[in-house]
PDB file of C-alpha atoms in Angstrom:
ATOM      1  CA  UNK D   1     -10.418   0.712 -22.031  1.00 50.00           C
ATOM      2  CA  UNK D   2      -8.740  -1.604 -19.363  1.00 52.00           C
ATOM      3  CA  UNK D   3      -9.485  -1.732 -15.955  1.00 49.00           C
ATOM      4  CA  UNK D   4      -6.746   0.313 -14.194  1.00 52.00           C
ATOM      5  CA  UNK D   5      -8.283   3.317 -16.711  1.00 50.00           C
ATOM      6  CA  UNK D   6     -11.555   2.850 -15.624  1.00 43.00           C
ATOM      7  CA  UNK D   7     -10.623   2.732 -12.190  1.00 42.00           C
ATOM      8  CA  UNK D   8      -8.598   5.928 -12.167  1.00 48.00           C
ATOM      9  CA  UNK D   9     -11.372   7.159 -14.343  1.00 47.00           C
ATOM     10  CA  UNK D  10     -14.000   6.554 -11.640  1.00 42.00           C
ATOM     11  CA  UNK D  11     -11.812   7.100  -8.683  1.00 48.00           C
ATOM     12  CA  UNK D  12     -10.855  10.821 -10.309  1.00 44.00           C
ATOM     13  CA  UNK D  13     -14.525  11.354 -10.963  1.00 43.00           C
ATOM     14  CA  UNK D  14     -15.398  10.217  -7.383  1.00 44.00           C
ATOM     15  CA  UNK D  15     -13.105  12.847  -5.764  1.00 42.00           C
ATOM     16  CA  UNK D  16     -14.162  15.486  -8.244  1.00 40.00           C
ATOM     17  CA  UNK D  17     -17.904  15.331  -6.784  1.00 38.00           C
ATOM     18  CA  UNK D  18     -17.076  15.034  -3.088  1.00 38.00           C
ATOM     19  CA  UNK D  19     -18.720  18.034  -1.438  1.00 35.00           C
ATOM     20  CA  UNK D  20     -18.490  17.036   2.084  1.00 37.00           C
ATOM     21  CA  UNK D  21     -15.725  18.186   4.704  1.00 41.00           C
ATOM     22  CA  UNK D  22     -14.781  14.767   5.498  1.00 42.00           C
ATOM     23  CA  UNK D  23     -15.477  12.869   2.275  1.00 46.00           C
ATOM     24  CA  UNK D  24     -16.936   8.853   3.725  1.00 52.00           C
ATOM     25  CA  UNK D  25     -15.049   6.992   1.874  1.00 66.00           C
ATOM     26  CA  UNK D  26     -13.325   5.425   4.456  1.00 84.00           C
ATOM     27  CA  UNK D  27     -13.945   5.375   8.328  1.00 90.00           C
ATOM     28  CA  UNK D  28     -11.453   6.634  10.580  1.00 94.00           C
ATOM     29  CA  UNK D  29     -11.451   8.030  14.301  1.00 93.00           C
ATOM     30  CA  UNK D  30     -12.759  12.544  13.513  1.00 93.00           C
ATOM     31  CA  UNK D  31      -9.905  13.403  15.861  1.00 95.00           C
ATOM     32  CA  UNK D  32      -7.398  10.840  13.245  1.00 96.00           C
ATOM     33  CA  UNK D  33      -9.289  12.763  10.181  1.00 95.00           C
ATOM     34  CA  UNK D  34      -8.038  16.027  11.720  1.00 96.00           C
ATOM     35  CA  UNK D  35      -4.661  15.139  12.681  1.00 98.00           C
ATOM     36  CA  UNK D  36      -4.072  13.258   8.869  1.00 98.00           C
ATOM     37  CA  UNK D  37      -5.390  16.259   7.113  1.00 97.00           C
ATOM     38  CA  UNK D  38      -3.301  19.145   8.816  1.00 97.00           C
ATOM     39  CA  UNK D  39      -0.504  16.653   8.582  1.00 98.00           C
ATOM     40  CA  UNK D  40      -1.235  16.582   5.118  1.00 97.00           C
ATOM     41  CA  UNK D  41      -1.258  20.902   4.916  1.00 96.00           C
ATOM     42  CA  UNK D  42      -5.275  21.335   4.721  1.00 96.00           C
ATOM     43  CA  UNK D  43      -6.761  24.291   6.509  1.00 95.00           C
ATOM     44  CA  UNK D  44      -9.961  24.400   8.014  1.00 94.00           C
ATOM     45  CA  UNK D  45     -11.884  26.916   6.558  1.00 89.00           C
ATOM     46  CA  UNK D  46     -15.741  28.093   6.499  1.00 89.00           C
ATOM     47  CA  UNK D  47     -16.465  24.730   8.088  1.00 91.00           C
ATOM     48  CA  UNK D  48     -14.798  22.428   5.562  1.00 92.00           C
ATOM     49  CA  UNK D  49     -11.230  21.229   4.867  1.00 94.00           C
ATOM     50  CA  UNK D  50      -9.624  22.722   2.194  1.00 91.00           C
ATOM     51  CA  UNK D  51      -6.758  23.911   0.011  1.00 90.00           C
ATOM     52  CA  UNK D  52      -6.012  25.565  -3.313  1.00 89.00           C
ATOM     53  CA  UNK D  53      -6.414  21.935  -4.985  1.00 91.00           C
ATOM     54  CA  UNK D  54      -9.506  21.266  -3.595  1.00 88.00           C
ATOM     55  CA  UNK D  55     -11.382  19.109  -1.149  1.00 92.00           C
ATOM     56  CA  UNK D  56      -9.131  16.569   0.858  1.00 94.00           C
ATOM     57  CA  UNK D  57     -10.994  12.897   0.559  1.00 95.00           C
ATOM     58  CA  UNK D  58      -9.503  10.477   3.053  1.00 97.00           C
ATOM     59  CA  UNK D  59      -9.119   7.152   0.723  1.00 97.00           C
ATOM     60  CA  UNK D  60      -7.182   4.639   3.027  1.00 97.00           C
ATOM     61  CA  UNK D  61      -6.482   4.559   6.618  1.00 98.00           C
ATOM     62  CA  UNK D  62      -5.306   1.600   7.975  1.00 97.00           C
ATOM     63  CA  UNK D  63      -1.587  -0.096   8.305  1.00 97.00           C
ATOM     64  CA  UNK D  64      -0.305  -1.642   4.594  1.00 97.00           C
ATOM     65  CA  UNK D  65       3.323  -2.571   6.611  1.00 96.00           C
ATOM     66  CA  UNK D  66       1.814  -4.234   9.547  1.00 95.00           C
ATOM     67  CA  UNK D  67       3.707  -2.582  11.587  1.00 95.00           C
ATOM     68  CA  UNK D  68       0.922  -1.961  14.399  1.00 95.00           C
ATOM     69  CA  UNK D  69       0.678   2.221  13.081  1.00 96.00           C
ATOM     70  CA  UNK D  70      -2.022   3.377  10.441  1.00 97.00           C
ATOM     71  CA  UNK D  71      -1.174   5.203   7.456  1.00 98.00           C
ATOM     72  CA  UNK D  72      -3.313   7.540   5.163  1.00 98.00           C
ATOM     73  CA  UNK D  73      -3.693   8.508   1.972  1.00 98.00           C
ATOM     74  CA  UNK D  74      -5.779  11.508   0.953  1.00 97.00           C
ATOM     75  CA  UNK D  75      -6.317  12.999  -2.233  1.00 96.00           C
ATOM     76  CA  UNK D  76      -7.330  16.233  -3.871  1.00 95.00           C
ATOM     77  CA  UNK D  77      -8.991  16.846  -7.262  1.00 94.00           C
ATOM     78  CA  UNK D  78      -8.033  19.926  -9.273  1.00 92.00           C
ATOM     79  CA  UNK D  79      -7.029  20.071 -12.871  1.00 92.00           C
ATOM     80  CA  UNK D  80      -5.693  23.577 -12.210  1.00 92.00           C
ATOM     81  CA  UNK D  81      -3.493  21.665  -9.721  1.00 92.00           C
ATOM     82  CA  UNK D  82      -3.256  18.563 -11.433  1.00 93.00           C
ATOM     83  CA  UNK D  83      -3.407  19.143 -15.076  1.00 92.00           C
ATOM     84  CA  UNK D  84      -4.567  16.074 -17.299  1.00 92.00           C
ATOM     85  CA  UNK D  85      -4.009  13.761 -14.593  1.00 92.00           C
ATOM     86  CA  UNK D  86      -6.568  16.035 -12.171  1.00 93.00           C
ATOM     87  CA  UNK D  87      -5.868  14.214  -9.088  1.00 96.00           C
ATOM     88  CA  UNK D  88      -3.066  14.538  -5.937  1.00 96.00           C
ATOM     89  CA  UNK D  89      -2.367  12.642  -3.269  1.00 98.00           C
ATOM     90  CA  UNK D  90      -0.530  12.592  -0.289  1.00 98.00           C
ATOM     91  CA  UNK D  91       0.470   9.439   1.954  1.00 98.00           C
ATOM     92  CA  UNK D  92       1.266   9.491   5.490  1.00 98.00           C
ATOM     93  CA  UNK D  93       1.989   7.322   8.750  1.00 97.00           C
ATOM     94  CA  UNK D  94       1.798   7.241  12.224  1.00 97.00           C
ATOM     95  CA  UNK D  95       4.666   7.185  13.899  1.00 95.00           C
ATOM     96  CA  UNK D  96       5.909   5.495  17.087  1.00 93.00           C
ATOM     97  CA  UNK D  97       4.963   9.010  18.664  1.00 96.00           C
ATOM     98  CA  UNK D  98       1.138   9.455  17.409  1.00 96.00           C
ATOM     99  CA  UNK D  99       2.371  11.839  14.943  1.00 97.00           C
ATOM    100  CA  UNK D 100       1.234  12.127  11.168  1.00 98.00           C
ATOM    101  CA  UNK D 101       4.042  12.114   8.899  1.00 98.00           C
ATOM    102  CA  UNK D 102       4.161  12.830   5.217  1.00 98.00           C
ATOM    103  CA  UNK D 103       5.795  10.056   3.350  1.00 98.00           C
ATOM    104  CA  UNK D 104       4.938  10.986  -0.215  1.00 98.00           C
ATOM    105  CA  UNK D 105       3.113  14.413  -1.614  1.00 97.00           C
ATOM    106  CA  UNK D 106       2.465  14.359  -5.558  1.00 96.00           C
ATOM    107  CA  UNK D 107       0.624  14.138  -8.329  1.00 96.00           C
ATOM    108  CA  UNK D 108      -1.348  10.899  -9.697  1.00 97.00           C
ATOM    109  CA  UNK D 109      -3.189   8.183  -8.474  1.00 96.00           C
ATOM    110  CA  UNK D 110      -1.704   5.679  -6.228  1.00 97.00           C
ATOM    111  CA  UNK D 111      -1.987   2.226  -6.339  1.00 97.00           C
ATOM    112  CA  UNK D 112      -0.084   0.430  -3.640  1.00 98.00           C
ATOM    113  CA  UNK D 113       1.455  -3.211  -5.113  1.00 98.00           C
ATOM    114  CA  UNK D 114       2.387  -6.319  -3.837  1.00 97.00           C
ATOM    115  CA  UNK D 115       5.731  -5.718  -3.802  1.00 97.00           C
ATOM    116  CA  UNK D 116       7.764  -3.706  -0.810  1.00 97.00           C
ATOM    117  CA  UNK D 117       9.980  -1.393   0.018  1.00 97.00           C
ATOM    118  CA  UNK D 118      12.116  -1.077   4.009  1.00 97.00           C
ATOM    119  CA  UNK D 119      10.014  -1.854   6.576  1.00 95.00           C
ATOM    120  CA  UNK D 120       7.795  -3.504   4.324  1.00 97.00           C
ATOM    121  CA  UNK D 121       5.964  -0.476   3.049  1.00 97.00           C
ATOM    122  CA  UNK D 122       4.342  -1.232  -0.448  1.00 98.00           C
ATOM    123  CA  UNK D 123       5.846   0.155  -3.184  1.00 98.00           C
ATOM    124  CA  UNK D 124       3.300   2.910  -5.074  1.00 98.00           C
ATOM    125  CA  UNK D 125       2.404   2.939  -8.583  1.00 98.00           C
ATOM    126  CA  UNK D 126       1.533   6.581  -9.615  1.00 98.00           C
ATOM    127  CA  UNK D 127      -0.982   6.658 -12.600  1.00 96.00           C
ATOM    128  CA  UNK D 128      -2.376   8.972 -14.879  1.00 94.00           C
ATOM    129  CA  UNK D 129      -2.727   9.427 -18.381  1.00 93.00           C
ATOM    130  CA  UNK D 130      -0.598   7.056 -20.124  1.00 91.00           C
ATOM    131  CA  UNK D 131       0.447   3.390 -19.948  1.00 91.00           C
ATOM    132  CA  UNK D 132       3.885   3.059 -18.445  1.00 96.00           C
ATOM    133  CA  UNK D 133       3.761   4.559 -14.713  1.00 97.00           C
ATOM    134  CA  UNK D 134       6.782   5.074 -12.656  1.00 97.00           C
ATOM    135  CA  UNK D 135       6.414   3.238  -9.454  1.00 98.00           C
ATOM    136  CA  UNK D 136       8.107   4.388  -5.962  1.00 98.00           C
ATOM    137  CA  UNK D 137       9.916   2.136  -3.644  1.00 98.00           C
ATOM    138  CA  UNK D 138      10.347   3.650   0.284  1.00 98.00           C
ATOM    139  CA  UNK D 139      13.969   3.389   1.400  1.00 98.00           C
ATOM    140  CA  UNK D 140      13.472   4.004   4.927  1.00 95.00           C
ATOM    141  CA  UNK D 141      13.170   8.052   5.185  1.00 94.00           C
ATOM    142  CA  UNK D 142      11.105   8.714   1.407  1.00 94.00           C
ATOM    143  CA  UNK D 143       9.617   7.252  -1.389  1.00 97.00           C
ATOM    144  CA  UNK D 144      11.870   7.353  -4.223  1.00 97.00           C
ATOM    145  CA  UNK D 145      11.550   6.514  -7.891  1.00 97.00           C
ATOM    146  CA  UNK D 146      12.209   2.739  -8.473  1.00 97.00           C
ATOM    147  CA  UNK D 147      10.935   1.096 -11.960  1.00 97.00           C
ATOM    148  CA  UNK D 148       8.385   1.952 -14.627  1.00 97.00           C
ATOM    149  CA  UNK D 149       5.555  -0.841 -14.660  1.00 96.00           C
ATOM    150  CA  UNK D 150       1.746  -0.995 -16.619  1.00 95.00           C
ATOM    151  CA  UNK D 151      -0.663  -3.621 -15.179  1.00 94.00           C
ATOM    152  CA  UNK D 152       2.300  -5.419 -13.378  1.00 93.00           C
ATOM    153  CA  UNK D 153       4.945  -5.706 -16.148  1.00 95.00           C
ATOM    154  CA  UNK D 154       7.993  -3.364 -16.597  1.00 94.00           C
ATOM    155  CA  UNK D 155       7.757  -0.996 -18.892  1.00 95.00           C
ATOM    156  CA  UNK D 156      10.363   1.916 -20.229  1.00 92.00           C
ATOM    157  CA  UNK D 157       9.394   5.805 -20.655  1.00 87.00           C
ATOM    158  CA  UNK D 158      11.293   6.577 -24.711  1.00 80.00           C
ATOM    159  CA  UNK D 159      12.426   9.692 -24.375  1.00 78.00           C
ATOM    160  CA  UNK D 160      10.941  12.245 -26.520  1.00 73.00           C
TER     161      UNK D 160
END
């Protein structure tokens, strides 16, 4: 098993046992935490944040383009939701206006790369099962599908 499986292994597993309403895996102001996750389309319910997919867990807030604004990713774990892969996500920024924006809502688990997009916002590599993930590149308005890559080389996707 290489390391990016055991990592989305453990990082899957980790969001499958969160229990808590804000999950700790990363520090952020509560009033941010509230903001990112209705941005994100959680509802606050019977004391918790929630959705069909799960539990939200907040796994990065801070600002990957340097551009002086956070972003956020949270994720979700549900293999109802998420089949084999079990695990959403959802990444967001700040914008000039203190709102929370989605940038990106899908299935997988991110990795953000080296590599950049406009604005300098990393590109995403969206694992799962598999070795050859697709990686997204933002434009300046979304994050759209750029290359295939597995542990940092290009791959290609044969068609079935």
């Amino acid at each position: 098993m290489n390391i990016r499986s055991l990592l989305t292994c453990v990082f899957t597993l980790s969001s499958l046992l969160s229990t808590a309403g804000f999950a700790e895996t990363v520090r952020a102001p509560l009033a941010e935490k509230r903001a990112i996750f209705k941005a994100a389309g959680f509802q606050f319910h019977h004391n918790k944040w929630q959705s069909e997919c799960g539990e939200p867990t907040l796994e990065l807030y801070q600002d990957i383009n340097h551009d002086r604004s956070p972003e956020a990713i949270v994720s979700s774990a549900d293999t109802g939701c998420y089949g084999l892969t079990g695990m959403g996500f959802v990444l967001l920024s700040k914008t000039a206006q203190g709102v929370w924006r989605v940038r990106y809502d899908g299935t997988g688990v991110p990795e953000l790369l080296k590599s950049t997009g406009k604005n300098r916002m990393p590109d995403v590599s969206v694992g799962g099962p598999g070795f050859c993930f697709p990686v997204l590149r933002w434009d300046g308005s979304n994050y759209r599908f750029h290359r295939y890559e597995y542990e940092g080389k290009a791959c290609q996707i044969s068609p079935p």
